[in-house]
């Protein structure tokens, strides 16, 4: 079977609106990745001039990805794994405070099984209250020719 990839990007209707959160503490992802499948993520603020970014743990900074006109393939090669996205420390979230966050998620399968991404949550705190903004990403069928997947 040929490798198939799918790209999901949030829109104004489902981006993570964390503009009222004074403190952001990180991300959490609900996904299923059977053998032969994988996922990757990029994030950006919803500002018009914002660029897609991946967190570089070795330098403790967000870095612009080389491909800003993103595709499923570019997100798979330049994006963060679920583990890397969930490992972003609270100290690295300050650039997102007071904004909305767009998320790009790419899924890939090399066999008949499919990865699923149920949600990406931006976690935050407001004083003693823990607040989360969950972005539910639609489950996309990467097995069929539904116009949403790309064979590579």
Tab-separated table of N, CA and C in Angstrom:
chain	number	residue	atom	x	y	z
A	1	UNK	N	0.839	-1.177	0.000
A	1	UNK	CA	0.000	0.000	0.000
A	1	UNK	C	0.889	1.247	0.000
A	2	UNK	N	0.485	2.222	-0.751
A	2	UNK	CA	1.221	3.491	-0.788
A	2	UNK	C	1.007	4.258	0.515
A	3	UNK	N	1.978	5.061	0.862
A	3	UNK	CA	1.848	5.918	2.036
A	3	UNK	C	0.810	6.993	1.750
A	4	UNK	N	-0.074	7.225	2.724
A	4	UNK	CA	-1.076	8.278	2.591
A	4	UNK	C	-0.907	9.261	3.741
A	5	UNK	N	-1.102	10.534	3.422
A	5	UNK	CA	-0.988	11.592	4.421
A	5	UNK	C	-2.214	12.493	4.368
A	6	UNK	N	-2.559	13.047	5.514
A	6	UNK	CA	-3.676	13.972	5.627
A	6	UNK	C	-3.236	15.160	6.465
A	7	UNK	N	-3.701	16.344	6.097
A	7	UNK	CA	-3.407	17.560	6.845
A	7	UNK	C	-4.709	18.168	7.361
A	8	UNK	N	-4.727	18.501	8.633
A	8	UNK	CA	-5.864	19.180	9.269
A	8	UNK	C	-5.338	20.488	9.836
A	9	UNK	N	-6.006	21.593	9.519
A	9	UNK	CA	-5.613	22.901	10.047
A	9	UNK	C	-6.837	23.542	10.686
A	10	UNK	N	-6.664	24.093	11.872
A	10	UNK	CA	-7.783	24.769	12.517
A	10	UNK	C	-8.200	25.992	11.708
A	11	UNK	N	-9.432	26.406	11.925
A	11	UNK	CA	-9.976	27.605	11.281
A	11	UNK	C	-10.457	28.553	12.377
A	12	UNK	N	-11.002	29.673	11.999
A	12	UNK	CA	-11.539	30.601	12.998
A	12	UNK	C	-12.635	29.936	13.821
A	13	UNK	N	-13.296	28.944	13.280
A	13	UNK	CA	-14.380	28.266	13.993
A	13	UNK	C	-13.897	27.301	15.071
A	14	UNK	N	-12.691	26.736	14.921
A	14	UNK	CA	-12.260	25.742	15.905
A	14	UNK	C	-10.849	25.947	16.443
A	15	UNK	N	-10.268	27.133	16.247
A	15	UNK	CA	-8.945	27.377	16.831
A	15	UNK	C	-9.075	27.446	18.354
A	16	UNK	N	-7.976	27.263	19.026
A	16	UNK	CA	-7.963	27.312	20.495
A	16	UNK	C	-7.908	28.765	20.944
A	17	UNK	N	-9.032	29.261	21.444
A	17	UNK	CA	-9.099	30.651	21.909
A	17	UNK	C	-8.687	30.700	23.372
A	18	UNK	N	-7.441	31.075	23.605
A	18	UNK	CA	-6.922	31.166	24.968
A	18	UNK	C	-6.633	32.628	25.316
A	19	UNK	N	-7.321	33.529	24.623
A	19	UNK	CA	-7.066	34.962	24.797
A	19	UNK	C	-7.378	35.448	26.209
A	20	UNK	N	-8.211	34.743	26.938
A	20	UNK	CA	-8.550	35.179	28.299
A	20	UNK	C	-7.730	34.469	29.373
A	21	UNK	N	-6.818	33.593	28.968
A	21	UNK	CA	-6.008	32.850	29.935
A	21	UNK	C	-4.769	33.667	30.315
A	22	UNK	N	-4.589	34.020	31.581
A	22	UNK	CA	-3.397	34.764	31.968
A	22	UNK	C	-2.123	33.912	31.996
A	23	UNK	N	-2.288	32.598	32.155
A	23	UNK	CA	-1.143	31.689	32.205
A	23	UNK	C	-1.450	30.453	31.373
A	24	UNK	N	-0.536	30.074	30.510
A	24	UNK	CA	-0.658	28.837	29.749
A	24	UNK	C	0.405	27.866	30.234
A	25	UNK	N	0.036	26.597	30.344
A	25	UNK	CA	0.958	25.619	30.919
A	25	UNK	C	1.390	24.514	29.965
A	26	UNK	N	0.799	24.438	28.779
A	26	UNK	CA	1.237	23.417	27.840
A	26	UNK	C	0.107	22.885	26.979
A	27	UNK	N	0.378	21.743	26.358
A	27	UNK	CA	-0.563	21.095	25.444
A	27	UNK	C	-0.786	19.651	25.883
A	28	UNK	N	-1.936	19.107	25.538
A	28	UNK	CA	-2.143	17.667	25.626
A	28	UNK	C	-2.891	17.228	24.369
A	29	UNK	N	-2.630	16.006	23.958
A	29	UNK	CA	-3.178	15.480	22.714
A	29	UNK	C	-3.820	14.125	22.988
A	30	UNK	N	-4.992	13.916	22.401
A	30	UNK	CA	-5.613	12.600	22.425
A	30	UNK	C	-5.547	12.065	21.003
A	31	UNK	N	-4.764	11.018	20.834
A	31	UNK	CA	-4.600	10.414	19.509
A	31	UNK	C	-4.391	8.926	19.657
A	32	UNK	N	-4.607	8.225	18.564
A	32	UNK	CA	-4.322	6.801	18.482
A	32	UNK	C	-3.454	6.591	17.251
A	33	UNK	N	-2.297	5.952	17.442
A	33	UNK	CA	-1.383	5.717	16.325
A	33	UNK	C	-0.998	4.232	16.271
A	34	UNK	N	-1.788	3.445	15.566
A	34	UNK	CA	-1.448	2.025	15.413
A	34	UNK	C	-0.117	1.853	14.680
A	35	UNK	N	0.423	0.648	14.693
A	35	UNK	CA	1.665	0.358	13.969
A	35	UNK	C	1.541	0.801	12.520
A	36	UNK	N	2.591	1.419	12.000
A	36	UNK	CA	2.612	1.872	10.615
A	36	UNK	C	1.988	3.248	10.414
A	37	UNK	N	1.631	3.917	11.519
A	37	UNK	CA	1.036	5.250	11.410
A	37	UNK	C	1.809	6.234	12.275
A	38	UNK	N	1.669	7.518	11.975
A	38	UNK	CA	2.312	8.544	12.782
A	38	UNK	C	1.574	9.863	12.618
A	39	UNK	N	1.852	10.793	13.525
A	39	UNK	CA	1.257	12.128	13.497
A	39	UNK	C	2.334	13.156	13.818
A	40	UNK	N	2.111	14.392	13.382
A	40	UNK	CA	3.001	15.508	13.705
A	40	UNK	C	2.164	16.775	13.807
A	41	UNK	N	2.695	17.771	14.557
A	41	UNK	CA	1.958	18.997	14.852
A	41	UNK	C	2.818	20.241	14.682
A	42	UNK	N	2.177	21.331	14.254
A	42	UNK	CA	2.758	22.670	14.249
A	42	UNK	C	1.748	23.602	14.896
A	43	UNK	N	2.227	24.717	15.432
A	43	UNK	CA	1.333	25.703	16.041
A	43	UNK	C	1.736	27.112	15.614
A	44	UNK	N	0.775	28.021	15.711
A	44	UNK	CA	1.048	29.441	15.496
A	44	UNK	C	-0.068	30.226	16.159
A	45	UNK	N	0.204	31.496	16.447
A	45	UNK	CA	-0.874	32.347	16.924
A	45	UNK	C	-1.718	32.714	15.713
A	46	UNK	N	-2.939	33.127	15.964
A	46	UNK	CA	-3.844	33.416	14.852
A	46	UNK	C	-3.641	34.806	14.265
A	47	UNK	N	-2.579	35.498	14.683
A	47	UNK	CA	-2.254	36.792	14.073
A	47	UNK	C	-1.982	36.589	12.582
A	48	UNK	N	-2.353	37.569	11.766
A	48	UNK	CA	-2.147	37.452	10.323
A	48	UNK	C	-0.683	37.234	9.956
A	49	UNK	N	0.227	37.827	10.713
A	49	UNK	CA	1.650	37.739	10.382
A	49	UNK	C	2.357	36.572	11.077
A	50	UNK	N	1.618	35.771	11.814
A	50	UNK	CA	2.231	34.674	12.561
A	50	UNK	C	2.767	33.601	11.629
A	51	UNK	N	3.793	32.923	12.086
A	51	UNK	CA	4.402	31.848	11.311
A	51	UNK	C	4.222	30.524	12.037
A	52	UNK	N	4.175	29.442	11.276
A	52	UNK	CA	4.084	28.107	11.855
A	52	UNK	C	5.384	27.793	12.576
A	53	UNK	N	5.258	27.203	13.754
A	53	UNK	CA	6.418	26.953	14.601
A	53	UNK	C	6.407	25.539	15.171
A	54	UNK	N	7.612	25.078	15.491
A	54	UNK	CA	7.816	23.844	16.233
A	54	UNK	C	8.743	24.182	17.393
A	55	UNK	N	8.525	23.551	18.535
A	55	UNK	CA	9.359	23.825	19.691
A	55	UNK	C	10.636	23.001	19.600
A	56	UNK	N	11.768	23.672	19.800
A	56	UNK	CA	13.080	23.023	19.781
A	56	UNK	C	13.543	22.891	21.224
A	57	UNK	N	13.406	21.701	21.776
A	57	UNK	CA	13.742	21.476	23.184
A	57	UNK	C	15.234	21.681	23.455
A	58	UNK	N	16.081	21.417	22.468
A	58	UNK	CA	17.524	21.556	22.693
A	58	UNK	C	17.938	23.011	22.908
A	59	UNK	N	17.203	23.954	22.314
A	59	UNK	CA	17.518	25.374	22.508
A	59	UNK	C	16.463	26.091	23.352
A	60	UNK	N	15.437	25.346	23.758
A	60	UNK	CA	14.332	25.895	24.566
A	60	UNK	C	13.672	27.097	23.898
A	61	UNK	N	13.477	27.004	22.572
A	61	UNK	CA	12.836	28.095	21.833
A	61	UNK	C	11.892	27.543	20.771
A	62	UNK	N	10.922	28.377	20.405
A	62	UNK	CA	10.067	28.084	19.263
A	62	UNK	C	10.824	28.511	18.012
A	63	UNK	N	10.833	27.668	17.002
A	63	UNK	CA	11.519	28.003	15.757
A	63	UNK	C	10.536	27.940	14.601
A	64	UNK	N	10.648	28.927	13.701
A	64	UNK	CA	9.841	28.901	12.492
A	64	UNK	C	10.237	27.686	11.667
A	65	UNK	N	9.260	26.999	11.113
A	65	UNK	CA	9.582	25.892	10.222
A	65	UNK	C	9.921	26.467	8.848
A	66	UNK	N	10.703	25.752	8.095
A	66	UNK	CA	11.166	26.248	6.796
A	66	UNK	C	10.023	26.413	5.804
A	67	UNK	N	9.061	25.496	5.846
A	67	UNK	CA	7.939	25.527	4.910
A	67	UNK	C	6.746	26.190	5.574
A	68	UNK	N	6.450	27.426	5.188
A	68	UNK	CA	5.304	28.138	5.769
A	68	UNK	C	4.013	27.896	4.988
A	69	UNK	N	4.108	27.526	3.729
A	69	UNK	CA	2.940	27.138	2.943
A	69	UNK	C	2.788	25.636	3.166
A	70	UNK	N	2.304	25.280	4.345
A	70	UNK	CA	2.408	23.900	4.815
A	70	UNK	C	1.551	22.925	4.015
A	71	UNK	N	2.063	21.710	3.974
A	71	UNK	CA	1.384	20.564	3.377
A	71	UNK	C	1.469	19.426	4.386
A	72	UNK	N	0.741	18.350	4.134
A	72	UNK	CA	0.840	17.187	5.018
A	72	UNK	C	2.284	16.692	5.086
A	73	UNK	N	2.947	16.665	3.951
A	73	UNK	CA	4.333	16.191	3.901
A	73	UNK	C	5.266	17.096	4.696
A	74	UNK	N	5.103	18.415	4.570
A	74	UNK	CA	6.000	19.321	5.293
A	74	UNK	C	5.767	19.250	6.804
A	75	UNK	N	4.521	19.088	7.220
A	75	UNK	CA	4.248	18.969	8.658
A	75	UNK	C	4.803	17.644	9.180
A	76	UNK	N	4.699	16.575	8.387
A	76	UNK	CA	5.267	15.295	8.813
A	76	UNK	C	6.784	15.392	8.974
A	77	UNK	N	7.454	16.170	8.130
A	77	UNK	CA	8.918	16.244	8.213
A	77	UNK	C	9.410	17.316	9.183
A	78	UNK	N	8.652	18.394	9.385
A	78	UNK	CA	9.120	19.495	10.232
A	78	UNK	C	8.374	19.629	11.558
A	79	UNK	N	7.287	18.883	11.708
A	79	UNK	CA	6.446	19.041	12.889
A	79	UNK	C	6.921	18.260	14.103
A	80	UNK	N	6.201	18.473	15.193
A	80	UNK	CA	6.494	17.836	16.476
A	80	UNK	C	5.630	16.596	16.660
A	81	UNK	N	6.179	15.601	17.294
A	81	UNK	CA	5.394	14.431	17.673
A	81	UNK	C	4.475	14.813	18.836
A	82	UNK	N	3.533	13.952	19.150
A	82	UNK	CA	2.668	14.147	20.316
A	82	UNK	C	3.522	14.321	21.570
A	83	UNK	N	4.520	13.469	21.727
A	83	UNK	CA	5.397	13.531	22.902
A	83	UNK	C	6.112	14.874	22.988
A	84	UNK	N	6.620	15.363	21.859
A	84	UNK	CA	7.328	16.649	21.852
A	84	UNK	C	6.381	17.808	22.148
A	85	UNK	N	5.172	17.778	21.565
A	85	UNK	CA	4.205	18.850	21.818
A	85	UNK	C	3.794	18.874	23.288
A	86	UNK	N	3.566	17.707	23.852
A	86	UNK	CA	3.161	17.641	25.263
A	86	UNK	C	4.302	17.981	26.215
A	87	UNK	N	5.542	17.938	25.727
A	87	UNK	CA	6.707	18.251	26.558
A	87	UNK	C	7.054	19.739	26.567
A	88	UNK	N	6.342	20.560	25.776
A	88	UNK	CA	6.615	22.000	25.768
A	88	UNK	C	6.384	22.532	27.177
A	89	UNK	N	7.387	23.166	27.787
A	89	UNK	CA	7.233	23.640	29.162
A	89	UNK	C	6.381	24.910	29.248
A	90	UNK	N	5.810	25.129	30.413
A	90	UNK	CA	4.989	26.326	30.643
A	90	UNK	C	5.779	27.601	30.337
A	91	UNK	N	7.069	27.596	30.606
A	91	UNK	CA	7.899	28.783	30.356
A	91	UNK	C	7.962	29.144	28.880
A	92	UNK	N	7.699	28.187	28.000
A	92	UNK	CA	7.737	28.439	26.564
A	92	UNK	C	6.378	28.877	26.014
A	93	UNK	N	5.365	28.947	26.868
A	93	UNK	CA	4.009	29.262	26.415
A	93	UNK	C	3.684	30.752	26.486
A	94	UNK	N	4.595	31.563	27.006
A	94	UNK	CA	4.288	32.990	27.220
A	94	UNK	C	3.947	33.728	25.925
A	95	UNK	N	4.506	33.347	24.804
A	95	UNK	CA	4.220	34.009	23.535
A	95	UNK	C	2.807	33.777	23.028
A	96	UNK	N	2.096	32.833	23.628
A	96	UNK	CA	0.732	32.522	23.218
A	96	UNK	C	-0.317	33.157	24.135
A	97	UNK	N	0.109	33.703	25.265
A	97	UNK	CA	-0.827	34.286	26.228
A	97	UNK	C	-1.567	35.454	25.580
A	98	UNK	N	-2.888	35.495	25.784
A	98	UNK	CA	-3.710	36.580	25.257
A	98	UNK	C	-4.051	36.442	23.787
A	99	UNK	N	-3.820	35.279	23.204
A	99	UNK	CA	-4.049	35.090	21.772
A	99	UNK	C	-4.866	33.828	21.530
A	100	UNK	N	-5.205	33.611	20.294
A	100	UNK	CA	-5.770	32.339	19.862
A	100	UNK	C	-4.673	31.559	19.163
A	101	UNK	N	-4.769	30.232	19.215
A	101	UNK	CA	-3.721	29.384	18.664
A	101	UNK	C	-4.292	28.519	17.550
A	102	UNK	N	-3.623	28.557	16.399
A	102	UNK	CA	-3.947	27.648	15.306
A	102	UNK	C	-3.051	26.427	15.413
A	103	UNK	N	-3.602	25.289	15.054
A	103	UNK	CA	-2.877	24.028	15.134
A	103	UNK	C	-2.982	23.332	13.781
A	104	UNK	N	-1.857	22.859	13.290
A	104	UNK	CA	-1.828	22.024	12.089
A	104	UNK	C	-1.438	20.625	12.535
A	105	UNK	N	-2.210	19.653	12.099
A	105	UNK	CA	-1.932	18.262	12.449
A	105	UNK	C	-1.855	17.449	11.169
A	106	UNK	N	-0.798	16.679	11.035
A	106	UNK	CA	-0.645	15.787	9.883
A	106	UNK	C	-0.675	14.351	10.373
A	107	UNK	N	-1.319	13.504	9.585
A	107	UNK	CA	-1.390	12.076	9.898
A	107	UNK	C	-0.849	11.304	8.702
A	108	UNK	N	-0.220	10.181	9.001
A	108	UNK	CA	0.360	9.362	7.926
A	108	UNK	C	0.113	7.892	8.224
A	109	UNK	N	-0.177	7.128	7.183
A	109	UNK	CA	-0.287	5.682	7.322
A	109	UNK	C	0.452	5.019	6.167
A	110	UNK	N	1.078	3.891	6.479
A	110	UNK	CA	1.781	3.124	5.448
A	110	UNK	C	1.107	1.770	5.226
A	111	UNK	N	-0.060	1.584	5.842
A	111	UNK	CA	-0.779	0.319	5.701
A	111	UNK	C	-2.288	0.595	5.764
A	112	UNK	N	-3.068	-0.403	6.058
A	112	UNK	CA	-4.522	-0.229	6.083
A	112	UNK	C	-5.052	0.318	7.407
A	113	UNK	N	-4.192	0.485	8.400
A	113	UNK	CA	-4.657	1.061	9.663
A	113	UNK	C	-4.604	2.579	9.579
A	114	UNK	N	-5.342	3.229	10.476
A	114	UNK	CA	-5.450	4.681	10.425
A	114	UNK	C	-5.131	5.302	11.779
A	115	UNK	N	-4.362	6.391	11.785
A	115	UNK	CA	-4.218	7.147	13.023
A	115	UNK	C	-5.465	8.010	13.213
A	116	UNK	N	-5.767	8.343	14.430
A	116	UNK	CA	-6.853	9.287	14.703
A	116	UNK	C	-6.356	10.327	15.698
A	117	UNK	N	-6.794	11.549	15.499
A	117	UNK	CA	-6.534	12.627	16.449
A	117	UNK	C	-7.899	13.109	16.908
A	118	UNK	N	-8.191	12.913	18.172
A	118	UNK	CA	-9.483	13.297	18.709
A	118	UNK	C	-9.481	14.755	19.138
A	119	UNK	N	-8.403	15.177	19.817
A	119	UNK	CA	-8.358	16.569	20.274
A	119	UNK	C	-6.942	16.994	20.621
A	120	UNK	N	-6.753	18.309	20.588
A	120	UNK	CA	-5.539	18.945	21.087
A	120	UNK	C	-6.012	19.975	22.103
A	121	UNK	N	-5.473	19.922	23.299
A	121	UNK	CA	-5.882	20.828	24.368
A	121	UNK	C	-4.745	21.761	24.724
A	122	UNK	N	-5.053	23.053	24.823
A	122	UNK	CA	-4.109	24.035	25.339
A	122	UNK	C	-4.483	24.219	26.804
A	123	UNK	N	-3.531	23.956	27.682
A	123	UNK	CA	-3.798	23.998	29.120
A	123	UNK	C	-3.383	25.349	29.693
A	124	UNK	N	-4.185	25.840	30.631
A	124	UNK	CA	-3.870	27.118	31.248
A	124	UNK	C	-4.358	27.198	32.669
A	125	UNK	N	-3.980	28.272	33.340
A	125	UNK	CA	-4.387	28.507	34.722
A	125	UNK	C	-4.823	29.948	34.892
A	126	UNK	N	-5.779	30.132	35.758
A	126	UNK	CA	-6.236	31.462	36.119
A	126	UNK	C	-6.268	31.516	37.635
A	127	UNK	N	-5.189	31.967	38.238
A	127	UNK	CA	-5.092	31.938	39.698
A	127	UNK	C	-5.057	30.503	40.169
A	128	UNK	N	-5.989	30.139	41.047
A	128	UNK	CA	-6.047	28.780	41.572
A	128	UNK	C	-6.875	27.863	40.682
A	129	UNK	N	-7.453	28.403	39.616
A	129	UNK	CA	-8.322	27.624	38.744
A	129	UNK	C	-7.556	27.138	37.526
A	130	UNK	N	-7.654	25.847	37.259
A	130	UNK	CA	-7.047	25.281	36.054
A	130	UNK	C	-8.073	25.391	34.941
A	131	UNK	N	-7.666	25.935	33.807
A	131	UNK	CA	-8.559	26.149	32.671
A	131	UNK	C	-7.944	25.521	31.434
A	132	UNK	N	-8.755	24.833	30.659
A	132	UNK	CA	-8.277	24.216	29.433
A	132	UNK	C	-9.147	24.640	28.261
A	133	UNK	N	-8.534	24.806	27.108
A	133	UNK	CA	-9.271	25.055	25.867
A	133	UNK	C	-8.961	23.897	24.945
A	134	UNK	N	-9.977	23.094	24.659
A	134	UNK	CA	-9.789	21.919	23.816
A	134	UNK	C	-10.235	22.216	22.399
A	135	UNK	N	-9.408	21.869	21.456
A	135	UNK	CA	-9.753	21.974	20.046
A	135	UNK	C	-9.985	20.570	19.536
A	136	UNK	N	-11.228	20.258	19.209
A	136	UNK	CA	-11.544	18.945	18.670
A	136	UNK	C	-11.242	18.954	17.188
A	137	UNK	N	-10.359	18.071	16.790
A	137	UNK	CA	-10.005	17.968	15.382
A	137	UNK	C	-10.833	16.845	14.774
A	138	UNK	N	-11.427	17.063	13.613
A	138	UNK	CA	-12.282	16.031	13.023
A	138	UNK	C	-11.480	14.790	12.685
A	139	UNK	N	-12.091	13.661	12.900
A	139	UNK	CA	-11.428	12.412	12.540
A	139	UNK	C	-11.515	12.263	11.028
A	140	UNK	N	-10.394	12.091	10.389
A	140	UNK	CA	-10.309	11.997	8.943
A	140	UNK	C	-9.948	10.571	8.559
A	141	UNK	N	-10.647	10.037	7.600
A	141	UNK	CA	-10.376	8.698	7.091
A	141	UNK	C	-9.222	8.780	6.093
A	142	UNK	N	-8.079	8.216	6.454
A	142	UNK	CA	-6.927	8.251	5.536
A	142	UNK	C	-6.883	7.017	4.652
A	143	UNK	N	-7.875	6.151	4.787
A	143	UNK	CA	-7.856	4.912	3.993
A	143	UNK	C	-8.558	5.064	2.662
A	144	UNK	N	-9.477	6.001	2.550
A	144	UNK	CA	-10.269	6.120	1.331
A	144	UNK	C	-9.831	7.249	0.448
A	145	UNK	N	-10.358	7.289	-0.750
A	145	UNK	CA	-10.096	8.390	-1.680
A	145	UNK	C	-11.200	9.413	-1.535
A	146	UNK	N	-11.194	10.118	-0.418
A	146	UNK	CA	-12.264	11.059	-0.116
A	146	UNK	C	-11.846	12.498	-0.383
A	147	UNK	N	-10.727	12.699	-1.069
A	147	UNK	CA	-10.268	14.034	-1.364
A	147	UNK	C	-9.513	14.672	-0.223
A	148	UNK	N	-9.383	13.986	0.894
A	148	UNK	CA	-8.708	14.554	2.050
A	148	UNK	C	-7.352	13.921	2.308
A	149	UNK	N	-7.015	12.895	1.578
A	149	UNK	CA	-5.733	12.248	1.777
A	149	UNK	C	-4.898	12.332	0.516
A	150	UNK	N	-3.607	12.251	0.712
A	150	UNK	CA	-2.679	12.349	-0.404
A	150	UNK	C	-1.753	11.154	-0.393
A	151	UNK	N	-1.707	10.425	-1.476
A	151	UNK	CA	-0.740	9.336	-1.569
A	151	UNK	C	0.604	9.899	-1.980
A	152	UNK	N	1.661	9.403	-1.349
A	152	UNK	CA	2.999	9.857	-1.718
A	152	UNK	C	3.867	8.670	-2.072
